[in-house]
Every structure is written in C-alpha cells, then in structure tokens.
Amino acid sequence: MHIHIQNPHDEKLFPVTPAQVEAALSRHPGIGRPEITLADDDAGFASAMQQAEVLLTWTRVVKARFPVGALPGIAPKLKVIACTSAGLDGLSPFTWLPPEVVLLNNRGAHAAKGGEFALMSLLMLASHVPFFGTQQRAESWTKRFGSVLASRTVCIVGLGSIGGSAAQHAKAFGMKVIGVRHSATPHPHCDEVVTTAALDQVLPRAEFLLLACPLTPETRGLIDRRRIGLLPAGAKLVNIARGAVWDQDAVCDALETGALAGAVTDVAIPEPLPPGHRMWRTPGLLVIPHVSSDDPATYNDDTLDILFRNLLAMQAGQPAPNRVEPGRGY
Amino acid sequence: MHIHIQNPHDEKLFPVTPAQVEAALSRHPGIGRPEITLADDDAGFASAMQQAEVLLTWTRVVKARFPVGALPGIAPKLKVIACTSAGLDGLSPFTWLPPEVVLLNNRGAHAAKGGEFALMSLLMLASHVPFFGTQQRAESWTKRFGSVLASRTVCIVGLGSIGGSAAQHAKAFGMKVIGVRHSATPHPHCDEVVTTAALDQVLPRAEFLLLACPLTPETRGLIDRRRIGLLPAGAKLVNIARGAVWDQDAVCDALETGALAGAVTDVAIPEPLPPGHRMWRTPGLLVIPHVSSDDPATYNDDTLDILFRNLLAMQAGQPAPNRVEPGRGY
C-alpha cells in the first residue's frame, strides 16, 4: 500500500512530519510497512499521485487539486482520500468525487480539545465573562454574579465527537443535557435526545444552547431569528459549528437588546472577520478566531491514528468509521 | 440561643431572608429552635445586640460596628461572630476582637463556584482567551492555537476550599498539580505539596500559576518581580486571592514584554479599578470584577449551613472548623 501525505506548502503549525508517521505506524503494527511519501510541492504531489492508493491531506488541497472530473486522470490508483478536517462542507457538492473513492473526515481528532473548549465556553457564560470582556473595553468595573453549572440546562445541537465530548463534560458538572441530532437515538451523556425536527420543542428550556453540528443543507440557517425568539430570556449561546448554522445578525441583534445574555463564537461569516465588523463590538459576544478544537501538540498524532484505524477497518472488510456519505454531507 | 443576622442596609443581591433561615434550620434539626432576629438598620442592630449570642453578618458591618474596645459594651452576651466572607484580611489587625469571642469565616461557601472559576481560568489560558480579548479590542482576527490541559503543570498557592476545589478539577483534567501552602502536608488532589518557603523551587515548573491563598503577612507581595522571573517563559497566571498577593505592576510589565503569555485576575488594587488604569489595557490580561466565587443562587444556603455546622461542633465541645486564628490571619 502506498500512502501519500501532501502538506500545504504554506503550512507552518501543523505539517505532518516523518517522525510523526513513524510513531503512528509503531502504534498500529497491524498496518504493516506501507510505502509512505510526503510532499508539500506540485512535483511531489503529481509524482506520488501516479501510484498512491491513499492520500492524506488538507481540505483546501483537495479542493484545489481535484476539480470536477479530474481525479481519475490525476490519481488513477487512488482508493481513499483522508482529510485533516472534521467538517468537509467546503468540499460540497461532492460531484468531484468518483463513487468508488472513499472520502474520510477527521472526526475524533477534535474531541478532546473541542470538548474542553465547549466546557470552557459554558463556564465563561455562567460567569458572564463575555459581558466582562465588553466591560473591560469600556474600562468599567461592573459586578455581575454568576452561577455554577449544576442543575442548569444545556441544549447541544450535534452529537458528533465534539458535541458528545461537550455533553460528557456538561453532565460531569451536573447540567441537564438535551441532545439534538438527525435521529433521536439515546446518547450516554444526554438526559434526552430529540431529532432536529423537534428542536422548537426544546429551545424554550435551553438556558445554554451549544452548536456543534456539521454544516449541511439541514443545519444551514437552523438557528434563525424565529428560533432565537423561542429561547428563554437571558439565554446564552456557543457556536463551535459553522457561522452559517445561526443567523449571525439576529444573534447580534438579540445581544444588543439583551434578549440573549451572552455568546461565545469560534466561527464567523466571513472568516477572517474584517476590522469594523459589528461582531467585534456586539456587547456580550466573545469572538474566537476558529481555533477551538485544534491542539498542535496532539493533532497530527490523532489524525494519523484515525487514518490507520480506518485503513485497518477497511482491510478487515468493515465499514470505515470516518467515511463521509456525500448525500448526507458529513 | 439568640442568633442575630444583620444584613447591610444596601444589600440587594445577597440579603439573608427568613425563608432561607427556616430552610437551613430544617436541614439541621440538631440546632433546635434558636431565637432568630434579622435586621438591616441601626435600631434593629442595637436592640438585638443586647441579647444576641451569635451574630451573622458582613465583614464591612463588623468593621463599621466594632471599633477597638467597643464590642463588650455594644454586645455584652456575644460569643460568636460569623462573617459571610472567606478572607477576613479586611478585619486585620484583630485588636477589636475580645479573645473570648469566636470569629468564624465562611470558608467552604465559595468552593463550588470558585473551583469552577479556577478551572475556567485554566481552560481560558490554555486556549489563549485573554489574548483573544485583547485582539477583539483591536478588531484583529489572529489565530493562536491552544492546548488541552492534560499533562500541563499547574502550581496552586493556597489549598483552602477554593484552592482545593481547583486542584481537584485540574487533576480530573489530567494536569500535574503542585500545591503550595503553610505546611507541606499532602493533599488528596495534588501530586506534590511544598511549603511557601519552598515556592522558589517549584516556580520554574509552573506553566500555570494559580493564586488562591488568603492575604496574610506571609502572602502579601508573595509573587514579586523576582519570583515572576523564576516562572518558565510564556507562563500563565490566575489570581483569585487578593490583589496584594502579587506585584500588580510587575505582572503587567511581564505581560507587555511577553514574558508571561496571559493572566486572568478576579482582584485588583484598587477595587473598583478606575477607568484609565493600565490593567484594563494590558495585553493578555482579563479583568474580572471580584465575582469569581459567589453564586447568589446558592450562597446564603451554603453560608447558613456553615454557620449551623460550626454551632453544632461547638455545642458538642469540638473545635469550630471555620474559627479564624487572629494570630495567623485566617
């Protein structure tokens, strides 16, 4: 088996290194000794694609290298493309992907860091930290007392690895956890789970609303102005999903009127958010520049572990746990 | 037994109510049916002090009502003063306190909220949130990737109820926890405990330094410029103790040069911090207006439980767990 790893030529923080690959191989002896190539340039990519069966790379590389119809000519033996992102909405629509090529996302690599970021955001909102950030800009010492998380209700939209990790932390702090996802299948860290279609019924109880879902046709614009109006007075929002999952202007409006008491967002439209954008100055809104779920110290190790676990599953004739269903979008 | 509760006349958020007292009495049947009076005015105080054996009130009330030498004349039968604060440094020196009157602090009422605030601060510093607060003021989208807490080292100065709760949370997230306190007695949630005299030896390992100690002659100025210099490059600080425990200007200087990577403080000198003070604008410093450890939803219930537990201990001839030793200062 030939695995090619294509680092973006401009990647400074997260390039996969030969040492990381060696260490990951030693953690997965069942994978054997595949041929591994690494490159970050055009020539290295073109040459490797003649023979490679597996490609591990960044979403933006896939998007740039494989326009619709181009893949079979560029990479005739390719069977698996593994992306280093969990959300592959940037590759949609998937018309560029031949049906016989398996596309893997990186679901799971973000669970530990993303889960801690989610818990941190809930704690910050319970202690009014975004409000104090606004007060600090105004150089105003204005007390507002907060609460512990215990017995508060959080509604988590999306129970993938990040949302599931968030639910686990929230439960450990005594919160009541309502999960929302495609199906109502119970989740070990949720008190109840409802389908996205039943979202309106649980929003009135959501003191905290945490968005951790993939961006799909079903979730685009999910938290619109009407649904924000269904939240209880003083509700608090966290968005670690995508900016298009909520109506950004409606959130800013509700923070300005005080209908919402605070929000933490790791995402924005557009990214990077330009100077002068209203989000920077919206009271009670903390803007984080899309770094919630990536820990450089552990990310590539986790990424390689996920790739090798998927390859082992496929070798054993089992479904690859990270396979993206293009029709579903994640 | 006559217990008098004196609410400050201007207290809006935390006045003790008759319903809270009734509920607390029912949680402690052993206390019997003491006479309970509540007041928030001069006349109510003066009248109750003629007979009361126990006074529950705010530190600022004690300070205003009992100048040196005045207590025996004002409150001839008083045996116990319970304060609603954990840190009674504001009542030092204790020359106003007759040696036969027991002074109780409120240690324990802040553990749950203060511990969550401490964990939140560690998570925020691991994710560079104070840095992003500074970036938000500049309307600048500047990525900086953070890390999970696991395997990082935190040094916690002060292992009272808040510091102990912080240690428990940090340990649960896989941190290496070094405790620093008056004695080197082991602590169940610390990997090691050293005395304050040995602080210099552990500071070079303190990626995170969390101050949760009482302000005493021993801890005043403890984290001075020299000791800040002993911290590793890019260390992160949390102060939920008192502003006088660290050299505030030295901390601001180290944040400005980048020697420290970030800080969260719940305390300042002076409080309230005036507009124009450098702390508001120090890069990587998040200023919280002294609200870290008080949860209005649970504070009075916890306060009354602590008082009644102490009274029951004293009735049984045991030491009162919250008794302040004036010579030690906490």
XYZ file of C-alpha atoms in Angstrom:
660
model
C 0.000 0.000 0.000
C 1.233 3.473 -0.916
C 0.114 6.304 1.342
C 0.885 9.837 0.250
C 0.745 12.772 2.650
C 0.522 16.177 0.997
C 1.228 19.071 3.343
C 0.139 22.511 2.102
C 3.299 24.353 1.017
C 2.491 27.231 3.398
C 1.619 25.127 6.471
C 3.664 26.268 9.459
C 1.937 24.835 12.508
C 0.514 21.503 11.502
C 2.703 19.886 8.783
C 2.801 16.116 9.213
C 6.403 15.031 9.809
C 8.170 11.714 9.023
C 8.768 11.244 12.769
C 5.026 11.535 13.480
C 4.327 8.956 10.757
C 6.925 6.534 12.158
C 5.482 6.901 15.662
C 1.933 6.323 14.392
C 2.996 3.226 12.432
C 4.550 1.793 15.585
C 1.248 2.352 17.409
C -0.564 0.341 14.687
C 1.594 -2.720 13.916
C -1.305 -4.324 12.022
C -0.909 -1.775 9.257
C 2.391 -3.355 8.208
C 5.042 -1.318 6.356
C 3.225 0.687 3.695
C 5.183 2.884 1.340
C 4.859 6.427 2.681
C 5.651 9.568 0.737
C 5.418 13.149 1.964
C 5.474 16.303 -0.129
C 4.454 19.931 0.023
C 5.026 20.922 -3.632
C 3.450 20.381 -7.057
C 6.065 17.964 -8.361
C 5.905 15.768 -5.275
C 2.130 15.638 -5.498
C 1.999 14.847 -9.217
C 4.598 12.126 -8.910
C 3.048 10.459 -5.856
C -0.466 10.508 -7.345
C 0.658 8.144 -10.145
C 0.909 5.298 -7.635
C -0.724 6.304 -4.332
C -3.777 4.407 -3.107
C -4.293 6.592 -0.050
C -3.994 10.394 0.190
C -3.932 12.233 3.496
C -4.195 15.988 3.087
C -5.978 19.234 3.854
C -9.447 20.132 2.624
C -8.077 23.123 0.739
C -5.587 20.884 -1.099
C -8.361 18.527 -2.200
C -10.433 21.466 -3.376
C -7.537 22.942 -5.368
C -6.232 19.694 -6.864
C -9.401 17.859 -7.875
C -11.824 19.913 -9.949
C -14.909 18.032 -11.144
C -13.913 15.130 -13.413
C -10.165 15.471 -12.828
C -9.444 12.864 -10.166
C -9.247 9.658 -12.242
C -6.719 11.228 -14.594
C -4.548 12.699 -11.836
C -4.658 9.781 -9.402
C -5.598 6.581 -11.243
C -4.997 4.196 -8.314
C -6.446 6.342 -5.530
C -8.921 4.487 -3.304
C -9.003 6.654 -0.161
C -8.811 10.395 0.496
C -8.446 11.316 4.168
C -8.927 14.968 5.109
C -7.487 16.582 8.216
C -10.769 18.436 8.930
C -13.871 17.129 10.641
C -16.291 19.307 8.690
C -15.994 18.781 4.932
C -18.709 21.244 3.972
C -16.028 23.118 1.985
C -15.865 20.163 -0.452
C -19.619 20.125 -1.105
C -21.135 19.434 -3.596
C -19.243 16.171 -3.953
C -19.571 15.939 -7.719
C -15.760 15.876 -7.980
C -15.597 12.571 -6.050
C -15.832 9.297 -8.007
C -18.206 6.956 -6.143
C -15.535 4.264 -5.829
C -13.169 6.577 -3.888
C -13.710 6.569 -0.128
C -13.633 10.021 1.491
C -12.695 10.113 5.185
C -13.115 13.061 7.524
C -11.099 13.590 10.714
C -13.946 13.203 13.185
C -12.440 12.426 16.588
C -9.218 14.433 16.280
C -11.034 17.410 17.780
C -12.895 15.674 20.585
C -10.532 16.355 23.477
C -9.681 19.978 22.673
C -13.129 20.836 21.305
C -14.849 19.295 24.316
C -12.693 21.331 26.706
C -13.390 24.471 24.678
C -17.121 23.779 24.883
C -16.983 23.293 28.654
C -14.883 26.455 28.979
C -17.491 28.381 26.978
C -20.317 27.167 29.223
C -18.320 28.115 32.337
C -17.499 31.523 30.823
C -21.138 32.218 30.047
C -22.223 31.069 33.529
C -19.690 33.565 34.941
C -20.563 36.355 32.461
C -17.043 36.508 31.010
C -18.183 37.806 27.578
C -20.042 40.600 29.415
C -16.886 41.397 31.386
C -14.932 41.485 28.128
C -17.296 44.193 26.916
C -16.932 45.991 30.262
C -13.147 45.795 30.015
C -13.279 47.579 26.641
C -15.267 50.322 28.389
C -12.851 50.253 31.376
C -15.836 49.736 33.647
C -15.705 47.667 36.874
C -19.301 46.402 36.960
C -20.086 43.392 39.109
C -22.429 40.690 37.862
C -22.580 37.482 39.829
C -22.589 34.135 38.081
C -23.592 30.602 38.880
C -22.249 27.098 38.952
C -23.248 24.845 36.067
C -25.047 22.279 38.218
C -28.785 21.976 37.531
C -28.668 24.356 34.527
C -29.948 23.094 31.182
C -27.815 22.960 28.056
C -29.132 22.021 24.641
C -26.386 20.617 22.401
C -27.086 20.554 18.652
C -24.887 17.904 17.075
C -23.643 14.857 18.970
C -20.580 14.019 16.930
C -17.240 13.656 18.665
C -17.059 17.310 19.762
C -20.718 17.588 20.757
C -20.512 14.229 22.512
C -17.415 15.300 24.419
C -19.174 18.551 25.358
C -22.160 16.551 26.614
C -19.880 14.363 28.719
C -18.244 17.399 30.366
C -21.587 19.156 30.905
C -23.043 16.045 32.527
C -19.984 15.698 34.782
C -20.710 19.221 36.059
C -24.288 18.333 36.905
C -26.004 20.009 33.967
C -29.203 18.740 32.438
C -28.208 17.859 28.863
C -30.606 17.799 25.928
C -29.072 16.495 22.696
C -30.376 17.347 19.230
C -29.352 15.368 16.175
C -30.504 13.737 12.951
C -32.012 10.770 14.803
C -33.373 10.559 18.355
C -31.084 7.653 19.288
C -30.200 7.919 23.012
C -26.712 9.186 23.883
C -24.833 8.039 27.001
C -24.160 11.620 28.183
C -27.548 13.171 27.389
C -30.645 13.164 29.586
C -32.741 13.232 26.451
C -32.166 13.305 22.704
C -34.571 14.741 20.149
C -34.427 14.999 16.369
C -33.637 18.242 14.607
C -37.302 18.334 13.578
C -38.247 18.600 17.267
C -35.795 21.428 18.015
C -38.542 24.002 18.540
C -39.964 21.972 21.412
C -36.750 22.011 23.468
C -35.482 25.551 22.743
C -37.702 27.168 25.436
C -35.768 25.150 28.050
C -32.278 25.901 26.653
C -30.606 28.219 29.176
C -27.464 27.377 27.227
C -27.525 26.483 23.521
C -24.353 24.897 22.136
C -23.984 24.439 18.375
C -21.590 21.622 17.453
C -23.194 20.187 14.328
C -21.773 19.861 10.826
C -22.917 22.420 8.258
C -25.310 20.595 5.943
C -28.406 21.603 3.987
C -30.380 20.544 7.091
C -28.421 22.743 9.534
C -27.788 25.815 7.357
C -29.654 28.709 8.951
C -31.006 26.374 11.648
C -30.873 28.960 14.447
C -32.777 31.712 12.711
C -34.473 34.764 14.148
C -37.680 32.887 14.912
C -35.891 30.147 16.850
C -33.768 32.679 18.774
C -37.116 34.075 19.879
C -38.069 30.660 21.304
C -35.109 30.667 23.732
C -35.724 31.691 27.342
C -34.918 35.292 28.339
C -31.223 35.673 29.017
C -30.210 32.515 27.174
C -26.538 32.006 26.330
C -25.150 30.692 23.037
C -21.989 28.918 21.955
C -21.151 28.299 18.291
C -18.308 25.872 17.578
C -20.044 24.616 14.427
C -20.043 26.978 11.445
C -21.104 30.604 11.083
C -23.876 29.671 8.656
C -25.638 27.477 11.253
C -27.011 30.555 13.013
C -28.336 33.882 11.750
C -25.349 35.971 12.783
C -27.142 39.308 12.570
C -30.106 38.011 14.531
C -27.715 36.863 17.285
C -26.048 40.292 17.376
C -29.441 42.000 17.489
C -30.588 39.810 20.394
C -27.375 40.513 22.313
C -27.839 44.246 21.764
C -31.396 44.197 23.088
C -30.437 41.919 25.986
C -32.761 39.125 24.855
C -29.626 36.963 24.863
C -27.276 37.377 27.841
C -24.057 36.351 26.144
C -22.422 34.349 23.394
C -19.110 32.758 22.526
C -18.349 32.029 18.897
C -15.401 30.281 17.318
C -16.790 30.901 13.827
C -17.903 33.878 11.801
C -19.041 34.986 8.374
C -16.738 35.935 6.825
C -13.526 34.422 8.160
C -11.255 36.186 8.800
C -13.676 38.705 10.278
C -12.637 42.138 8.969
C -11.945 45.156 11.200
C -15.049 47.283 11.619
C -17.446 44.318 11.542
C -20.260 44.660 14.093
C -19.412 41.326 15.729
C -16.226 42.754 17.244
C -18.297 45.321 19.164
C -21.510 43.451 19.901
C -21.988 43.559 23.696
C -21.593 40.220 25.434
C -20.127 38.498 22.372
C -16.687 36.907 22.591
C -15.103 36.269 19.188
C -12.529 33.467 18.927
C -10.741 33.098 15.554
C -11.642 29.486 14.706
C -9.095 27.700 16.876
C -11.372 25.952 19.387
C -10.673 22.371 18.526
C -7.108 22.068 17.220
C -4.223 21.368 19.584
C -0.923 21.437 17.640
C 0.715 19.279 20.314
C -1.603 16.331 19.670
C -3.421 16.986 16.403
C -1.259 15.109 13.896
C -0.835 12.118 16.185
C -4.617 11.894 16.487
C -5.049 12.424 12.734
C -2.689 9.587 11.840
C -4.283 7.289 14.422
C -7.701 7.954 12.878
C -6.394 7.264 9.360
C -4.745 3.994 10.388
C -7.812 2.831 12.334
C -9.914 3.432 9.224
C -7.460 1.594 6.958
C -7.412 -1.367 9.350
C -11.206 -1.455 9.391
C -11.348 -1.430 5.591
C -8.681 -4.157 5.375
C -10.868 -6.250 7.682
C -13.872 -5.700 5.387
C -15.643 -3.451 7.917
C -17.120 -0.009 7.290
C -14.625 2.827 7.710
C -15.853 4.749 10.778
C -14.905 8.141 9.317
C -16.359 7.607 5.841
C -18.288 10.627 4.630
C -21.630 9.991 2.978
C -21.705 12.585 0.194
C -25.501 12.512 0.108
C -25.700 13.422 3.790
C -22.779 15.842 3.689
C -20.788 14.502 6.669
C -29.695 30.706 71.866
C -30.282 34.022 70.125
C -28.839 34.369 66.632
C -28.937 37.781 65.004
C -28.462 38.264 61.289
C -27.565 41.806 60.242
C -27.936 42.435 56.524
C -26.231 45.572 55.221
C -28.943 48.145 54.560
C -27.817 48.493 50.929
C -27.514 44.786 50.126
C -29.543 43.961 47.027
C -28.256 40.586 45.850
C -27.342 38.602 48.914
C -29.591 39.617 51.866
C -30.343 36.618 54.074
C -34.105 36.021 54.124
C -36.337 34.450 56.796
C -37.240 31.702 54.312
C -33.566 30.827 53.844
C -33.134 30.659 57.623
C -36.170 28.401 58.027
C -34.918 26.086 55.311
C -31.449 25.924 56.860
C -32.898 25.176 60.310
C -34.862 22.299 58.849
C -31.636 20.917 57.338
C -30.019 20.980 60.812
C -32.600 19.646 63.292
C -29.898 19.283 65.946
C -29.686 23.034 66.263
C -33.143 23.137 67.912
C -35.284 26.310 67.711
C -32.996 29.246 68.460
C -34.409 32.748 68.597
C -33.568 34.343 65.255
C -33.698 38.054 64.519
C -32.952 39.778 61.240
C -32.347 43.474 60.668
C -30.762 45.840 58.200
C -30.938 49.087 60.192
C -29.264 50.733 63.206
C -32.143 50.289 65.618
C -32.536 46.610 64.822
C -28.847 46.039 65.325
C -28.613 47.934 68.609
C -31.640 46.186 70.047
C -30.592 42.686 69.007
C -27.035 43.141 70.302
C -28.338 43.477 73.867
C -29.212 39.775 73.919
C -27.653 38.042 70.914
C -25.039 35.340 71.467
C -24.372 34.781 67.761
C -24.040 37.416 65.023
C -24.002 36.533 61.315
C -23.086 39.479 59.136
C -20.831 41.009 56.506
C -17.197 41.913 57.052
C -17.956 45.579 56.352
C -20.647 45.599 59.047
C -18.241 44.162 61.614
C -15.645 46.746 60.657
C -18.114 49.628 60.952
C -19.834 48.494 64.145
C -16.970 47.331 66.333
C -14.108 49.786 66.639
C -11.316 48.735 69.013
C -12.641 48.326 72.563
C -16.297 48.797 71.661
C -17.616 45.257 71.366
C -18.228 44.347 75.051
C -20.297 47.478 75.581
C -22.354 47.046 72.419
C -22.895 43.289 72.567
C -22.375 42.067 76.130
C -23.560 38.478 75.528
C -21.954 37.920 72.116
C -19.952 34.690 71.880
C -19.708 34.106 68.115
C -19.313 36.404 65.099
C -19.747 34.663 61.740
C -18.724 36.601 58.629
C -20.087 35.933 55.155
C -16.594 36.257 53.611
C -13.869 33.646 53.409
C -10.983 36.121 53.556
C -11.140 38.301 56.676
C -7.975 40.289 55.920
C -10.177 43.416 55.943
C -10.678 42.930 59.719
C -6.952 42.724 60.472
C -5.422 43.635 62.896
C -7.794 41.818 65.217
C -7.298 44.153 68.192
C -11.044 44.906 68.164
C -11.885 41.246 68.929
C -12.071 40.160 72.581
C -10.235 36.831 72.940
C -13.354 35.107 74.351
C -15.384 35.876 71.180
C -15.092 33.247 68.439
C -14.695 34.666 64.931
C -15.830 32.421 62.068
C -15.080 32.915 58.401
C -17.173 31.498 55.553
C -14.590 29.102 54.155
C -16.423 26.490 52.064
C -19.226 28.678 50.722
C -17.037 29.540 47.737
C -15.665 26.095 46.922
C -18.049 25.035 44.163
C -18.240 28.347 42.317
C -14.615 29.322 42.967
C -13.361 25.928 41.863
C -15.294 26.161 38.590
C -13.978 29.681 38.058
C -10.424 28.429 38.609
C -10.878 25.588 36.111
C -12.440 28.018 33.636
C -9.440 30.323 34.003
C -7.000 27.473 33.317
C -9.001 26.429 30.252
C -9.158 30.051 29.051
C -5.413 30.475 29.394
C -4.754 27.141 27.642
C -6.923 28.425 24.765
C -5.440 31.983 24.821
C -8.799 33.622 25.576
C -7.241 36.672 27.332
C -5.068 37.167 24.223
C -8.169 36.960 22.016
C -9.884 39.509 24.281
C -7.046 41.901 23.527
C -7.307 41.045 19.814
C -11.055 41.673 19.875
C -10.456 45.172 21.236
C -8.151 45.721 18.249
C -10.705 44.072 15.903
C -7.996 41.697 14.740
C -8.653 38.063 13.706
C -5.338 36.488 14.706
C -5.191 32.748 15.161
C -3.235 31.223 18.037
C -3.741 27.549 18.709
C -4.173 26.277 22.234
C -3.824 23.010 24.046
C -5.722 20.627 26.251
C -4.924 20.749 29.963
C -3.705 17.144 30.184
C -0.035 16.793 31.141
C 0.422 20.533 31.776
C 1.692 21.631 35.192
C -0.234 23.969 37.476
C 1.120 25.342 40.726
C -1.672 26.266 43.151
C -0.756 28.603 46.008
C -3.245 28.077 48.822
C -5.106 24.812 49.354
C -8.139 26.055 51.251
C -11.588 25.185 49.998
C -11.242 27.138 46.724
C -7.651 26.072 46.024
C -8.512 22.500 46.943
C -11.508 22.517 44.614
C -9.301 23.973 41.859
C -6.756 21.187 42.449
C -9.492 18.567 42.181
C -10.707 19.954 38.848
C -7.163 20.321 37.472
C -6.352 16.738 38.437
C -9.561 15.486 36.794
C -8.341 17.082 33.547
C -5.024 15.287 33.739
C -2.876 18.181 34.922
C 0.157 17.756 37.117
C -0.733 19.650 40.291
C 1.803 21.190 42.666
C 0.286 22.620 45.841
C 1.915 25.344 47.924
C 0.773 26.095 51.463
C 1.840 26.885 55.027
C 2.725 23.242 55.702
C 3.816 20.500 53.312
C 1.022 18.134 54.388
C -0.035 16.007 51.392
C -3.318 16.905 49.693
C -5.557 14.314 48.015
C -5.700 16.229 44.696
C -2.061 17.339 44.469
C 0.845 15.359 43.035
C 3.121 17.157 45.457
C 2.800 19.799 48.153
C 5.566 22.147 49.251
C 5.696 24.884 51.876
C 5.548 28.540 50.963
C 9.241 28.715 51.891
C 9.984 26.271 49.045
C 7.985 28.237 46.468
C 11.088 29.304 44.529
C 11.973 25.697 43.831
C 8.683 24.885 42.079
C 8.065 28.134 40.175
C 10.347 27.171 37.240
C 7.958 24.265 36.527
C 4.747 26.304 36.842
C 3.317 26.593 33.310
C 0.188 27.786 35.122
C 0.338 29.595 38.472
C -2.955 29.886 40.365
C -3.167 32.120 43.447
C -5.935 31.076 45.851
C -4.391 31.863 49.238
C -5.614 34.191 51.975
C -3.907 37.578 52.232
C -1.707 37.389 55.317
C 1.635 38.944 56.287
C 3.209 35.775 54.817
C 1.471 36.049 51.415
C 1.490 39.840 50.954
C 3.725 40.577 47.971
C 4.486 36.854 47.587
C 4.600 36.889 43.782
C 7.045 39.734 43.352
C 9.121 40.731 40.351
C 11.929 38.322 41.235
C 9.579 35.339 41.523
C 7.785 36.245 38.270
C 11.256 35.974 36.732
C 11.526 32.392 38.001
C 8.474 31.260 36.005
C 9.024 29.493 32.676
C 8.780 31.593 29.514
C 5.152 32.031 28.498
C 3.755 31.116 31.908
C 0.107 31.910 32.645
C -1.268 33.368 35.869
C -4.607 33.323 37.669
C -5.307 35.448 40.745
C -8.456 34.624 42.704
C -6.773 35.532 46.010
C -6.189 39.239 46.642
C -4.518 41.944 44.572
C -1.786 42.414 47.165
C -0.582 38.799 46.815
C 1.165 39.642 43.533
C 3.079 42.687 42.341
C 0.423 44.011 40.004
C 2.762 46.289 38.047
C 5.349 43.553 37.634
C 2.633 41.269 36.207
C 1.535 43.977 33.751
C 5.155 44.596 32.736
C 5.745 40.869 32.120
C 2.566 40.640 30.018
C 3.663 43.645 27.969
C 7.097 42.144 27.235
C 5.587 38.710 26.548
C 7.499 37.053 29.397
C 4.041 35.983 30.624
C 1.618 34.682 27.983
C -1.616 35.593 29.727
C -3.374 36.244 33.011
C -6.853 36.206 34.499
C -7.492 38.215 37.629
C -10.587 38.474 39.780
C -8.897 41.028 42.061
C -7.173 44.371 41.658
C -5.658 47.269 43.519
C -7.670 49.371 43.925
C -11.161 47.902 43.725
C -13.147 49.132 41.936
C -10.443 49.586 39.309
C -10.828 53.134 37.923
C -11.158 53.952 34.215
C -7.771 54.711 32.703
C -5.905 52.206 34.881
C -3.226 50.296 32.913
C -4.723 46.921 33.869
C -7.716 47.486 31.594
C -5.377 47.717 28.595
C -2.568 45.337 29.485
C -2.316 42.811 26.623
C -3.353 39.288 27.530
C -4.898 40.318 30.854
C -8.563 39.585 31.525
C -10.013 41.646 34.386
C -12.980 40.211 36.295
C -14.615 42.486 38.939
C -14.253 40.262 42.023
C -17.188 37.939 41.430
C -15.390 34.620 40.889
C -16.614 32.702 43.872
C -20.089 33.931 44.806
C -23.200 32.330 43.337
C -26.327 34.206 44.502
C -28.466 31.133 43.848
C -26.633 29.052 46.449
C -24.526 31.417 48.561
C -26.812 32.085 51.534
C -27.875 28.462 51.830
C -24.208 27.464 51.998
C -23.447 30.291 54.445
C -26.185 29.221 56.853
C -25.170 25.573 56.591
C -21.600 26.525 57.509
C -22.774 28.592 60.484
C -25.005 25.812 61.808
C -22.307 23.162 61.344
C -19.943 25.331 63.390
C -22.513 25.932 66.142
C -23.229 22.203 66.333
C -19.496 21.466 66.613
C -19.107 23.998 69.416
C -22.183 22.628 71.224
C -20.517 19.214 71.065
C -17.340 20.619 72.573
C -15.382 20.271 69.322
C -13.306 22.933 67.581
C -15.302 25.143 65.208
C -13.975 24.261 61.735
C -14.246 27.849 60.466
C -12.697 29.556 63.509
C -10.229 32.241 62.492
C -6.937 32.313 64.368
C -6.242 36.044 64.690
C -2.505 35.404 65.068
C -2.385 33.570 61.736
C -4.839 35.857 59.981
C -7.223 33.253 58.537
